[in-house]
Amino acid sequence: MAEAKVLTQQEVHEIYASYMNDEHIKKVDYAFEYANRLHNDQKRKSGEPYIVHPIQVAGILADLHMDPATVISGYLHDVVEDTDSTLEDVEAEFGKDVAGIVDGVSKISKIEYKSDTERLAENHRKLLLAMSHDIRVIFVKLADRLHNIRTLSALREEKQKRIASETLEIYAPLADRLGIMKIKWELEDTSLRFLDYEAYHTIAKSMQLRRQERLDIVEQAVENIEQSIIELSLHNVEVYGRPKHIYSIYRKMHDKHKDFDEIYDLLAIRVLVATVPDCYAVLGAIHARWTPMPGRFKDYIALPKANGYQSLHTSVIGPAGRPLEVQIRTHEMHQVAEFGVAAHWAYKEGNFNGADVQNTDQQKLNVIQGILELQNESSDSDDFMESVKGDLFSDRVYAFTPKGDVFELSQGAGPLDMAYTIHTNVGNMTTGAKVNGRIVPLDYEVKTGDIVEILTSKTAKPNRDWLNLVKTRRARNKIKQYFRKQDREENIEAGKNILADYLTENGYNAEDLMCEETADKAREKLHYHNIADMYAGLGFGELSPQGVANKFTEELRARIEEERLAAEQKALFEDNETVDVKQHSHKKKGDERIVIQGIDSMLVRLGHCCTPVPGDVVVGYITKGRGVSVHRTECPNLRAAEEIGERLVEVAWENPAGEAKREYDADVVVIGENRGKLLNDVIRTVTNTTKSMNSINGRVDNNNHAVITMTVGVRNLEMLEHVMDTVKNIKDIDEVKRTFK
C-alpha cells in the first residue's frame, strides 16, 4: 500500500480555502497559528515536530470538506491534553462548538483506573457518547487515528499491535457504520500490516504479480461497458476499475478458508450514472453481455444499508472467463459511499451554521441511537464496549416484518433478538416465531431477506433460558432487566448481606463502612443511579463482591497506606549508614569526609533513602540521639523535616570531585522496552563501567515496560553520571534516573 503524502500547512490551507469563504478561512488559519504556538518545541515519537500531526488531521478533515468548526478542531484536538491550554481557553477563542468537539476527542486522564483495559474502555465510552451529542467528534477522532496509524512504525512493536488491534475492533467498524469508506479501507489495510505482516505482504505480492493481467481484463471490461452505455444513450456516466483492498481479501481468505486464487472479486468495476433508472438500465445491459453468477446480486438501492450506502452489486463471468464484480450507483450515492455521514455535514456555499449539525436528521442514524441505548443498558465501561463491538460493529443481516418494515440485526441473531429490537414489550411477551410463514424454534438464525413474524401473548413472560438463546447484548440486557425488577427486593437484601460478609471476612468493620455516605460514593464510582440499584446488581450477580468492596474500602485503604508511608519515612531518618567525622580528622587532601558547618566531632550518617554520593548537593538533619543524617537536597523525606527548620544544618563534601578511597551506594532505575536480554545488556554494561553492583531487580509494569532497579557502587557523582550515560546508550532504553526509597 502506497504511503500517504505528508501535507504541508500551505497545502492544507489551499484545500479548505477552495471551498470556504474568507471569514471562515481566517478563523481556520488562526486555529493553526494558535496550535502551532502551543505545540512549539514539542516532538512526536518519530522525532518530527508535533505540529505536523494536527496539520495532517486538519488536512484529512478538509479533504472531506468539513465545516470550519470541525477543521479548527482538527488543529486543536490535542491542545487541552498536551499543552497548558484549557477547555475554557479554547471556548473563549473559538466558541462552544469547537470546545465541545475538542473535549469529546480528548482522552480521560485525571482518573485512576485499575488497569489499562478499564482506562481504554472508559476513553472509548466517553468518545462514543460525545459522538452521540455531536457527530463531528468522531470525524476528528477518525482523522486523528488515521494519521496516527500512518506513523505507527515509530512506536514499539507491542504498542503497534495494541493500537492496530484497537483500530480494527473500534475505529474501522465505526467508519464503516458511518459509511466513511475512504477512511475505513486505509485503517484496515494499515492495521493488518502491523498485526499480520506476513499475510499482508503475501497478498500484496500476489496482487502485484498478476497486476498487469488484471489491468488488461479490467481495461477490456471497461471498454465493453462503455460500448453498452453508448447504446443506451445515457449521459454523465463514469466507468473505471477500482483496486481491491488487502484487508477485504485477507478476511475472505481467513474467514472462508480460501486461497488467493479462489477469491473471485479481485477484478472490480464501478459505474457512476446520473439517475436511479440509469442504474437499472446499466445492470440490464451488463447482464445481457455477460452471464451473472447465481447468488451474487445485491440491490442496496431498494434496500439501503443502515449507514445510508446505496448501490447495485453484481458479479458476472467477464472477459477471458474471469469473475468480475460490478458496482453501479449514481454520483450522489457515490458521495455517500465514500464519505458516508460526513457527506451530510460537509460545508456548503460559504454560509455554514454549526448549529445545523445538531438540528439535522442525526437521530435517524441507527448507530447513534444504538450507542445511547447501549449506554443506558450497560453496567460498566467494559460491558458497554463489548456491547458496542458485538451489537453495532458486527456483520449485519436485514429482516422484514410481515408489514414490510426492515430491521437490522447483528449476524447470528435470532427471533428473540429481533423481538427486543422491535420493542422491549414485544420481546417480553414472545411465545414463538414464524419465518417465511413457517414456525421456527427460538434458536433459529435469522438470514437477510427473511420475513419474521413474532408471536406474542399478553400473559407470556421471559424465560431465564432465553439468556442462552439471544446473541445481542441489547436483548440479553433487556431479559436481565426484567428479572432484576421481578426479584428486586430480594436482590437488594442479598447484595447487602454478600457485601457485609465479604468485608467482615477481609478484616473490615462492615457496619461502619456500609454507611450511606460511603455507599453513595461507591455507587457513583460504579455508575449506578442509586444505592439500591447497586446492591440489587450485587445480589443479582451483575457485580462481583470484591469489585464493590474495593470501592467501599478505597478511602480507608488510602489512609492506611498514607500512614504506613509516613511511618516508613520517619524510620528512614533513624536507619542510616554511619560515618564518624572523628575517624577522618587527619586525612589528607582528596578525602571524601563530610564537613558540618559550626560543629566538630559529630556522628554523621548517609541517608539510605536517597543514597548521596560525593559531588551531590546535600543537607544535614539532626536526628534525636543518632547524630546528623545527610540527604540529597531533593530527597522527598526532607519535606517532613523542613517543618522543623532548626534541625536542618548545612553540610558539604570536603572534596566532592576528588578521588574517594571508598565506594558509595547509589540507587538507579532504568526504564525501557520489554524485550529479551535487556536485563543482561544492562548488567554487562554496568559491570564494565563499575565493578560494584550490589543489587539488581527487574519487573514489567502495567504498560508492559521493563523497569530495572539497581544499586551500584561509585566513588563520586561524576562516576555515577558516567555509569548512567553509558546505560542510556543501550538499545531500547527510554530513561535512566536516580531514585528514592
Short mmCIF file of N, CA and C in Angstrom, two decimals, residues 294-445:
data_model
loop_
_atom_site.label_atom_id
_atom_site.label_comp_id
_atom_site.label_asym_id
_atom_site.label_seq_id
_atom_site.Cartn_x
_atom_site.Cartn_y
_atom_site.Cartn_z
N PRO A 294 -24.86 -16.82 -10.04
CA PRO A 294 -26.00 -17.02 -9.14
C PRO A 294 -25.67 -16.61 -7.71
N GLY A 295 -26.64 -15.94 -7.08
CA GLY A 295 -26.49 -15.57 -5.68
C GLY A 295 -25.54 -14.42 -5.42
N ARG A 296 -25.08 -13.76 -6.47
CA ARG A 296 -24.08 -12.70 -6.30
C ARG A 296 -24.63 -11.31 -6.62
N PHE A 297 -25.98 -11.18 -6.69
CA PHE A 297 -26.58 -9.88 -6.97
C PHE A 297 -27.17 -9.31 -5.68
N LYS A 298 -26.87 -8.03 -5.38
CA LYS A 298 -27.41 -7.36 -4.20
C LYS A 298 -27.92 -5.98 -4.60
N ASP A 299 -29.15 -5.69 -4.19
CA ASP A 299 -29.76 -4.41 -4.51
C ASP A 299 -29.81 -3.54 -3.25
N TYR A 300 -28.75 -2.74 -3.06
CA TYR A 300 -28.70 -1.83 -1.92
C TYR A 300 -29.35 -0.48 -2.24
N ILE A 301 -29.91 -0.35 -3.44
CA ILE A 301 -30.67 0.87 -3.76
C ILE A 301 -32.07 0.73 -3.19
N ALA A 302 -32.72 -0.41 -3.48
CA ALA A 302 -34.06 -0.65 -2.94
C ALA A 302 -34.01 -0.89 -1.44
N LEU A 303 -32.89 -1.49 -0.96
CA LEU A 303 -32.74 -1.81 0.46
C LEU A 303 -31.39 -1.28 0.94
N PRO A 304 -31.30 0.04 1.23
CA PRO A 304 -30.01 0.64 1.62
C PRO A 304 -29.48 0.04 2.92
N LYS A 305 -28.16 0.11 3.10
CA LYS A 305 -27.55 -0.27 4.37
C LYS A 305 -27.90 0.78 5.42
N ALA A 306 -27.70 0.42 6.68
CA ALA A 306 -28.06 1.33 7.77
C ALA A 306 -27.28 2.64 7.72
N ASN A 307 -26.07 2.61 7.16
CA ASN A 307 -25.26 3.83 7.10
C ASN A 307 -25.59 4.70 5.89
N GLY A 308 -26.65 4.33 5.15
CA GLY A 308 -27.07 5.13 4.00
C GLY A 308 -26.49 4.69 2.68
N TYR A 309 -25.64 3.66 2.68
CA TYR A 309 -24.99 3.19 1.46
C TYR A 309 -26.02 2.64 0.49
N GLN A 310 -25.93 3.08 -0.78
CA GLN A 310 -26.80 2.59 -1.84
C GLN A 310 -25.97 2.25 -3.07
N SER A 311 -26.26 1.11 -3.68
CA SER A 311 -25.53 0.69 -4.87
C SER A 311 -26.12 -0.62 -5.35
N LEU A 312 -25.93 -0.94 -6.61
CA LEU A 312 -26.23 -2.26 -7.13
C LEU A 312 -24.92 -3.03 -7.23
N HIS A 313 -24.89 -4.26 -6.73
CA HIS A 313 -23.71 -5.10 -6.81
C HIS A 313 -24.05 -6.35 -7.63
N THR A 314 -23.25 -6.66 -8.59
CA THR A 314 -23.44 -7.91 -9.33
C THR A 314 -22.09 -8.49 -9.70
N SER A 315 -22.01 -9.80 -9.75
CA SER A 315 -20.79 -10.48 -10.21
C SER A 315 -21.14 -11.27 -11.46
N VAL A 316 -20.30 -11.15 -12.48
CA VAL A 316 -20.55 -11.81 -13.77
C VAL A 316 -19.29 -12.55 -14.22
N ILE A 317 -19.47 -13.46 -15.17
CA ILE A 317 -18.32 -14.10 -15.81
C ILE A 317 -17.88 -13.16 -16.93
N GLY A 318 -16.81 -12.41 -16.67
CA GLY A 318 -16.39 -11.34 -17.56
C GLY A 318 -15.45 -11.79 -18.66
N PRO A 319 -14.65 -10.86 -19.18
CA PRO A 319 -13.70 -11.17 -20.25
C PRO A 319 -12.74 -12.29 -19.83
N ALA A 320 -12.38 -13.13 -20.78
CA ALA A 320 -11.45 -14.25 -20.56
C ALA A 320 -12.00 -15.25 -19.55
N GLY A 321 -13.32 -15.22 -19.33
CA GLY A 321 -13.93 -16.18 -18.43
C GLY A 321 -13.62 -15.94 -16.96
N ARG A 322 -13.12 -14.74 -16.62
CA ARG A 322 -12.75 -14.43 -15.24
C ARG A 322 -13.92 -13.75 -14.52
N PRO A 323 -14.17 -14.12 -13.24
CA PRO A 323 -15.23 -13.45 -12.48
C PRO A 323 -14.93 -11.95 -12.35
N LEU A 324 -15.99 -11.14 -12.47
CA LEU A 324 -15.84 -9.69 -12.45
C LEU A 324 -16.96 -9.11 -11.59
N GLU A 325 -16.59 -8.29 -10.60
CA GLU A 325 -17.59 -7.62 -9.77
C GLU A 325 -17.85 -6.22 -10.33
N VAL A 326 -19.13 -5.84 -10.40
CA VAL A 326 -19.51 -4.51 -10.90
C VAL A 326 -20.41 -3.84 -9.87
N GLN A 327 -20.09 -2.59 -9.54
CA GLN A 327 -20.93 -1.78 -8.66
C GLN A 327 -21.50 -0.63 -9.49
N ILE A 328 -22.80 -0.42 -9.37
CA ILE A 328 -23.48 0.62 -10.16
C ILE A 328 -24.22 1.54 -9.20
N ARG A 329 -23.98 2.84 -9.31
CA ARG A 329 -24.64 3.79 -8.40
C ARG A 329 -24.69 5.16 -9.06
N THR A 330 -25.48 6.06 -8.51
CA THR A 330 -25.50 7.44 -9.00
C THR A 330 -24.31 8.19 -8.40
N HIS A 331 -24.03 9.38 -8.96
CA HIS A 331 -22.93 10.20 -8.44
C HIS A 331 -23.20 10.61 -6.99
N GLU A 332 -24.47 10.90 -6.67
CA GLU A 332 -24.81 11.28 -5.30
C GLU A 332 -24.60 10.10 -4.35
N MET A 333 -25.01 8.92 -4.79
CA MET A 333 -24.80 7.72 -3.98
C MET A 333 -23.31 7.48 -3.75
N HIS A 334 -22.51 7.80 -4.75
CA HIS A 334 -21.07 7.58 -4.62
C HIS A 334 -20.48 8.50 -3.54
N GLN A 335 -20.98 9.74 -3.46
CA GLN A 335 -20.51 10.65 -2.41
C GLN A 335 -20.79 10.07 -1.03
N VAL A 336 -21.99 9.52 -0.87
CA VAL A 336 -22.36 8.90 0.42
C VAL A 336 -21.53 7.64 0.65
N ALA A 337 -21.27 6.87 -0.42
CA ALA A 337 -20.49 5.64 -0.29
C ALA A 337 -19.06 5.94 0.16
N GLU A 338 -18.48 7.03 -0.32
CA GLU A 338 -17.10 7.36 0.02
C GLU A 338 -17.00 8.08 1.36
N PHE A 339 -17.93 9.02 1.60
CA PHE A 339 -17.83 9.88 2.78
C PHE A 339 -18.91 9.62 3.82
N GLY A 340 -19.92 8.78 3.48
CA GLY A 340 -20.93 8.38 4.44
C GLY A 340 -21.63 9.56 5.09
N VAL A 341 -21.80 9.46 6.41
CA VAL A 341 -22.48 10.51 7.16
C VAL A 341 -21.78 11.85 7.00
N ALA A 342 -20.45 11.80 6.82
CA ALA A 342 -19.68 13.05 6.68
C ALA A 342 -20.17 13.87 5.50
N ALA A 343 -20.71 13.22 4.47
CA ALA A 343 -21.19 13.94 3.29
C ALA A 343 -22.33 14.90 3.66
N HIS A 344 -23.11 14.54 4.69
CA HIS A 344 -24.25 15.39 5.09
C HIS A 344 -23.81 16.58 5.93
N TRP A 345 -22.57 16.50 6.46
CA TRP A 345 -22.07 17.60 7.30
C TRP A 345 -21.04 18.45 6.56
N ALA A 346 -20.89 18.18 5.29
CA ALA A 346 -19.91 18.95 4.50
C ALA A 346 -20.35 20.41 4.41
N TYR A 347 -19.37 21.28 4.40
CA TYR A 347 -19.58 22.73 4.29
C TYR A 347 -20.12 23.06 2.90
N LYS A 348 -21.16 23.88 2.85
CA LYS A 348 -21.76 24.21 1.55
C LYS A 348 -21.99 25.72 1.44
N GLU A 349 -21.62 26.25 0.31
CA GLU A 349 -21.99 27.61 -0.10
C GLU A 349 -21.48 28.72 0.81
N GLY A 350 -20.49 28.45 1.62
CA GLY A 350 -19.87 29.51 2.41
C GLY A 350 -20.72 30.09 3.52
N ASN A 351 -21.89 29.49 3.79
CA ASN A 351 -22.75 30.06 4.83
C ASN A 351 -23.10 29.01 5.87
N PHE A 352 -22.15 28.14 6.17
CA PHE A 352 -22.41 27.05 7.11
C PHE A 352 -22.69 27.59 8.51
N ASN A 353 -23.71 27.05 9.14
CA ASN A 353 -24.03 27.40 10.53
C ASN A 353 -23.84 26.15 11.38
N GLY A 354 -22.87 26.17 12.27
CA GLY A 354 -22.53 24.99 13.05
C GLY A 354 -23.70 24.38 13.79
N ALA A 355 -24.68 25.21 14.18
CA ALA A 355 -25.81 24.67 14.93
C ALA A 355 -26.60 23.68 14.09
N ASP A 356 -26.53 23.83 12.76
CA ASP A 356 -27.28 22.93 11.89
C ASP A 356 -26.88 21.49 12.10
N VAL A 357 -25.64 21.27 12.53
CA VAL A 357 -25.15 19.91 12.70
C VAL A 357 -26.02 19.14 13.68
N GLN A 358 -26.45 19.80 14.74
CA GLN A 358 -27.21 19.10 15.74
C GLN A 358 -28.71 19.16 15.47
N ASN A 359 -29.14 19.88 14.47
CA ASN A 359 -30.56 20.01 14.20
C ASN A 359 -30.99 19.25 12.94
N THR A 360 -30.08 18.51 12.34
CA THR A 360 -30.43 17.75 11.15
C THR A 360 -31.02 16.42 11.56
N ASP A 361 -31.04 15.46 10.64
CA ASP A 361 -31.68 14.17 10.92
C ASP A 361 -30.72 13.20 11.59
N GLN A 362 -29.89 13.72 12.50
CA GLN A 362 -28.90 12.87 13.17
C GLN A 362 -29.57 11.70 13.89
N GLN A 363 -30.73 11.92 14.49
CA GLN A 363 -31.38 10.86 15.26
C GLN A 363 -31.83 9.69 14.39
N LYS A 364 -31.84 9.88 13.08
CA LYS A 364 -32.20 8.79 12.19
C LYS A 364 -31.07 7.78 12.03
N LEU A 365 -29.90 8.14 12.47
CA LEU A 365 -28.77 7.23 12.35
C LEU A 365 -28.88 6.13 13.40
N ASN A 366 -29.04 4.90 12.94
CA ASN A 366 -29.19 3.79 13.88
C ASN A 366 -28.00 3.66 14.81
N VAL A 367 -26.81 3.96 14.30
CA VAL A 367 -25.62 3.79 15.12
C VAL A 367 -25.65 4.73 16.31
N ILE A 368 -26.15 5.95 16.13
CA ILE A 368 -26.23 6.92 17.23
C ILE A 368 -27.26 6.46 18.25
N GLN A 369 -28.44 6.06 17.78
CA GLN A 369 -29.47 5.59 18.69
C GLN A 369 -28.99 4.36 19.46
N GLY A 370 -28.31 3.49 18.75
CA GLY A 370 -27.82 2.27 19.37
C GLY A 370 -26.83 2.55 20.48
N ILE A 371 -25.96 3.52 20.28
CA ILE A 371 -24.96 3.87 21.30
C ILE A 371 -25.65 4.40 22.56
N LEU A 372 -26.65 5.25 22.39
CA LEU A 372 -27.36 5.80 23.54
C LEU A 372 -28.10 4.71 24.31
N GLU A 373 -28.71 3.77 23.57
CA GLU A 373 -29.43 2.68 24.22
C GLU A 373 -28.48 1.76 24.97
N LEU A 374 -27.37 1.42 24.34
CA LEU A 374 -26.41 0.52 24.99
C LEU A 374 -25.82 1.16 26.24
N GLN A 375 -25.61 2.49 26.22
CA GLN A 375 -25.09 3.18 27.40
C GLN A 375 -26.06 3.03 28.56
N ASN A 376 -27.34 3.16 28.30
CA ASN A 376 -28.34 3.07 29.37
C ASN A 376 -28.47 1.65 29.91
N GLU A 377 -28.14 0.66 29.06
CA GLU A 377 -28.36 -0.74 29.44
C GLU A 377 -27.11 -1.41 29.97
N SER A 378 -25.94 -0.73 29.92
CA SER A 378 -24.69 -1.38 30.31
C SER A 378 -24.34 -1.07 31.75
N SER A 379 -23.71 -2.06 32.42
CA SER A 379 -23.40 -1.91 33.84
C SER A 379 -22.09 -1.18 34.08
N ASP A 380 -21.13 -1.29 33.15
CA ASP A 380 -19.85 -0.61 33.32
C ASP A 380 -19.21 -0.38 31.96
N SER A 381 -18.00 0.20 31.97
CA SER A 381 -17.34 0.58 30.71
C SER A 381 -17.03 -0.64 29.84
N ASP A 382 -16.54 -1.72 30.48
CA ASP A 382 -16.19 -2.92 29.71
C ASP A 382 -17.44 -3.51 29.06
N ASP A 383 -18.53 -3.57 29.83
CA ASP A 383 -19.77 -4.12 29.30
C ASP A 383 -20.27 -3.27 28.13
N PHE A 384 -20.17 -1.95 28.29
CA PHE A 384 -20.60 -1.03 27.22
C PHE A 384 -19.80 -1.28 25.95
N MET A 385 -18.45 -1.39 26.07
CA MET A 385 -17.63 -1.57 24.88
C MET A 385 -17.86 -2.93 24.24
N GLU A 386 -18.06 -3.97 25.04
CA GLU A 386 -18.36 -5.28 24.48
C GLU A 386 -19.69 -5.25 23.73
N SER A 387 -20.66 -4.50 24.27
CA SER A 387 -21.95 -4.36 23.60
C SER A 387 -21.80 -3.63 22.26
N VAL A 388 -21.00 -2.56 22.27
CA VAL A 388 -20.78 -1.79 21.04
C VAL A 388 -20.14 -2.68 19.97
N LYS A 389 -19.08 -3.40 20.37
CA LYS A 389 -18.38 -4.26 19.40
C LYS A 389 -19.27 -5.40 18.92
N GLY A 390 -20.07 -5.97 19.85
CA GLY A 390 -20.88 -7.12 19.50
C GLY A 390 -22.14 -6.77 18.74
N ASP A 391 -22.82 -5.69 19.14
CA ASP A 391 -24.13 -5.37 18.56
C ASP A 391 -24.06 -4.37 17.41
N LEU A 392 -23.18 -3.39 17.51
CA LEU A 392 -23.15 -2.32 16.50
C LEU A 392 -22.12 -2.56 15.41
N PHE A 393 -20.99 -3.20 15.76
CA PHE A 393 -19.90 -3.29 14.81
C PHE A 393 -19.74 -4.68 14.20
N SER A 394 -20.66 -5.60 14.47
CA SER A 394 -20.57 -6.92 13.86
C SER A 394 -21.19 -6.87 12.47
N ASP A 395 -21.02 -7.96 11.70
CA ASP A 395 -21.64 -8.04 10.38
C ASP A 395 -23.16 -8.03 10.55
N ARG A 396 -23.86 -7.53 9.54
CA ARG A 396 -25.30 -7.28 9.68
C ARG A 396 -26.14 -8.17 8.77
N VAL A 397 -27.37 -8.45 9.22
CA VAL A 397 -28.38 -9.07 8.37
C VAL A 397 -29.61 -8.16 8.42
N TYR A 398 -30.46 -8.28 7.40
CA TYR A 398 -31.63 -7.41 7.29
C TYR A 398 -32.87 -8.28 7.13
N ALA A 399 -33.80 -8.17 8.08
CA ALA A 399 -35.02 -8.99 8.07
C ALA A 399 -36.25 -8.09 8.01
N PHE A 400 -37.36 -8.66 7.51
CA PHE A 400 -38.60 -7.92 7.35
C PHE A 400 -39.64 -8.41 8.36
N THR A 401 -40.55 -7.51 8.74
CA THR A 401 -41.77 -7.92 9.43
C THR A 401 -42.82 -8.21 8.36
N PRO A 402 -43.91 -8.88 8.72
CA PRO A 402 -44.98 -9.12 7.72
C PRO A 402 -45.53 -7.84 7.10
N LYS A 403 -45.39 -6.70 7.81
CA LYS A 403 -45.88 -5.42 7.27
C LYS A 403 -44.87 -4.77 6.32
N GLY A 404 -43.68 -5.35 6.19
CA GLY A 404 -42.68 -4.81 5.28
C GLY A 404 -41.64 -3.91 5.92
N ASP A 405 -41.72 -3.72 7.26
CA ASP A 405 -40.69 -2.93 7.94
C ASP A 405 -39.38 -3.71 7.97
N VAL A 406 -38.26 -2.98 7.80
CA VAL A 406 -36.95 -3.62 7.77
C VAL A 406 -36.24 -3.40 9.10
N PHE A 407 -35.65 -4.47 9.65
CA PHE A 407 -34.87 -4.36 10.88
C PHE A 407 -33.47 -4.91 10.64
N GLU A 408 -32.50 -4.15 11.13
CA GLU A 408 -31.10 -4.54 11.00
C GLU A 408 -30.66 -5.26 12.26
N LEU A 409 -30.07 -6.45 12.10
CA LEU A 409 -29.63 -7.26 13.23
C LEU A 409 -28.18 -7.65 13.04
N SER A 410 -27.48 -7.94 14.15
CA SER A 410 -26.12 -8.45 14.00
C SER A 410 -26.20 -9.90 13.54
N GLN A 411 -25.18 -10.32 12.80
CA GLN A 411 -25.17 -11.66 12.23
C GLN A 411 -25.22 -12.70 13.35
N GLY A 412 -26.06 -13.73 13.17
CA GLY A 412 -26.21 -14.76 14.18
C GLY A 412 -27.41 -14.53 15.08
N ALA A 413 -28.07 -13.36 14.96
CA ALA A 413 -29.22 -13.04 15.80
C ALA A 413 -30.39 -13.94 15.47
N GLY A 414 -31.28 -14.13 16.46
CA GLY A 414 -32.46 -14.97 16.27
C GLY A 414 -33.74 -14.19 16.45
N PRO A 415 -34.90 -14.89 16.44
CA PRO A 415 -36.19 -14.21 16.58
C PRO A 415 -36.32 -13.38 17.85
N LEU A 416 -35.76 -13.87 18.97
CA LEU A 416 -35.84 -13.10 20.21
C LEU A 416 -35.08 -11.78 20.10
N ASP A 417 -33.90 -11.82 19.43
CA ASP A 417 -33.14 -10.59 19.23
C ASP A 417 -33.96 -9.59 18.43
N MET A 418 -34.65 -10.09 17.40
CA MET A 418 -35.48 -9.20 16.58
C MET A 418 -36.65 -8.68 17.40
N ALA A 419 -37.25 -9.53 18.23
CA ALA A 419 -38.39 -9.10 19.05
C ALA A 419 -38.00 -7.95 19.97
N TYR A 420 -36.83 -8.07 20.62
CA TYR A 420 -36.39 -7.00 21.52
C TYR A 420 -35.91 -5.77 20.75
N THR A 421 -35.49 -5.94 19.50
CA THR A 421 -35.14 -4.79 18.67
C THR A 421 -36.40 -4.00 18.31
N ILE A 422 -37.50 -4.72 18.07
CA ILE A 422 -38.77 -4.05 17.75
C ILE A 422 -39.25 -3.24 18.96
N HIS A 423 -39.34 -3.89 20.12
CA HIS A 423 -39.76 -3.21 21.35
C HIS A 423 -39.55 -4.15 22.52
N THR A 424 -39.22 -3.59 23.69
CA THR A 424 -38.99 -4.41 24.88
C THR A 424 -40.23 -5.24 25.22
N ASN A 425 -41.41 -4.64 25.13
CA ASN A 425 -42.64 -5.37 25.47
C ASN A 425 -42.89 -6.51 24.50
N VAL A 426 -42.56 -6.32 23.23
CA VAL A 426 -42.72 -7.40 22.25
C VAL A 426 -41.82 -8.57 22.64
N GLY A 427 -40.58 -8.25 23.02
CA GLY A 427 -39.67 -9.30 23.45
C GLY A 427 -40.18 -10.03 24.68
N ASN A 428 -40.63 -9.28 25.68
CA ASN A 428 -41.08 -9.90 26.93
C ASN A 428 -42.31 -10.78 26.75
N MET A 429 -43.15 -10.48 25.73
CA MET A 429 -44.39 -11.24 25.53
C MET A 429 -44.27 -12.30 24.43
N THR A 430 -43.05 -12.56 23.95
CA THR A 430 -42.86 -13.52 22.86
C THR A 430 -43.19 -14.95 23.30
N THR A 431 -43.93 -15.65 22.43
CA THR A 431 -44.23 -17.07 22.67
C THR A 431 -43.63 -17.96 21.59
N GLY A 432 -43.29 -17.38 20.44
CA GLY A 432 -42.72 -18.16 19.35
C GLY A 432 -42.49 -17.26 18.15
N ALA A 433 -42.14 -17.86 17.01
CA ALA A 433 -41.86 -17.06 15.81
C ALA A 433 -42.13 -17.87 14.55
N LYS A 434 -42.52 -17.15 13.50
CA LYS A 434 -42.63 -17.73 12.16
C LYS A 434 -41.63 -17.02 11.25
N VAL A 435 -40.95 -17.78 10.42
CA VAL A 435 -40.05 -17.21 9.43
C VAL A 435 -40.50 -17.69 8.06
N ASN A 436 -40.82 -16.72 7.20
CA ASN A 436 -41.32 -17.03 5.85
C ASN A 436 -42.54 -17.94 5.91
N GLY A 437 -43.39 -17.70 6.93
CA GLY A 437 -44.65 -18.43 7.04
C GLY A 437 -44.58 -19.73 7.81
N ARG A 438 -43.39 -20.17 8.25
CA ARG A 438 -43.26 -21.44 8.94
C ARG A 438 -42.80 -21.22 10.39
N ILE A 439 -43.35 -22.02 11.30
CA ILE A 439 -42.93 -21.96 12.69
C ILE A 439 -41.47 -22.39 12.79
N VAL A 440 -40.69 -21.62 13.52
CA VAL A 440 -39.27 -21.96 13.72
C VAL A 440 -38.97 -21.94 15.22
N PRO A 441 -37.94 -22.67 15.66
CA PRO A 441 -37.55 -22.60 17.07
C PRO A 441 -36.90 -21.25 17.37
N LEU A 442 -36.86 -20.89 18.66
CA LEU A 442 -36.32 -19.59 19.04
C LEU A 442 -34.80 -19.50 18.87
N ASP A 443 -34.14 -20.64 18.63
CA ASP A 443 -32.70 -20.58 18.37
C ASP A 443 -32.39 -20.52 16.88
N TYR A 444 -33.42 -20.27 16.05
CA TYR A 444 -33.22 -20.11 14.60
C TYR A 444 -32.34 -18.90 14.33
N GLU A 445 -31.45 -18.99 13.34
CA GLU A 445 -30.58 -17.88 12.98
C GLU A 445 -31.18 -17.11 11.81
#
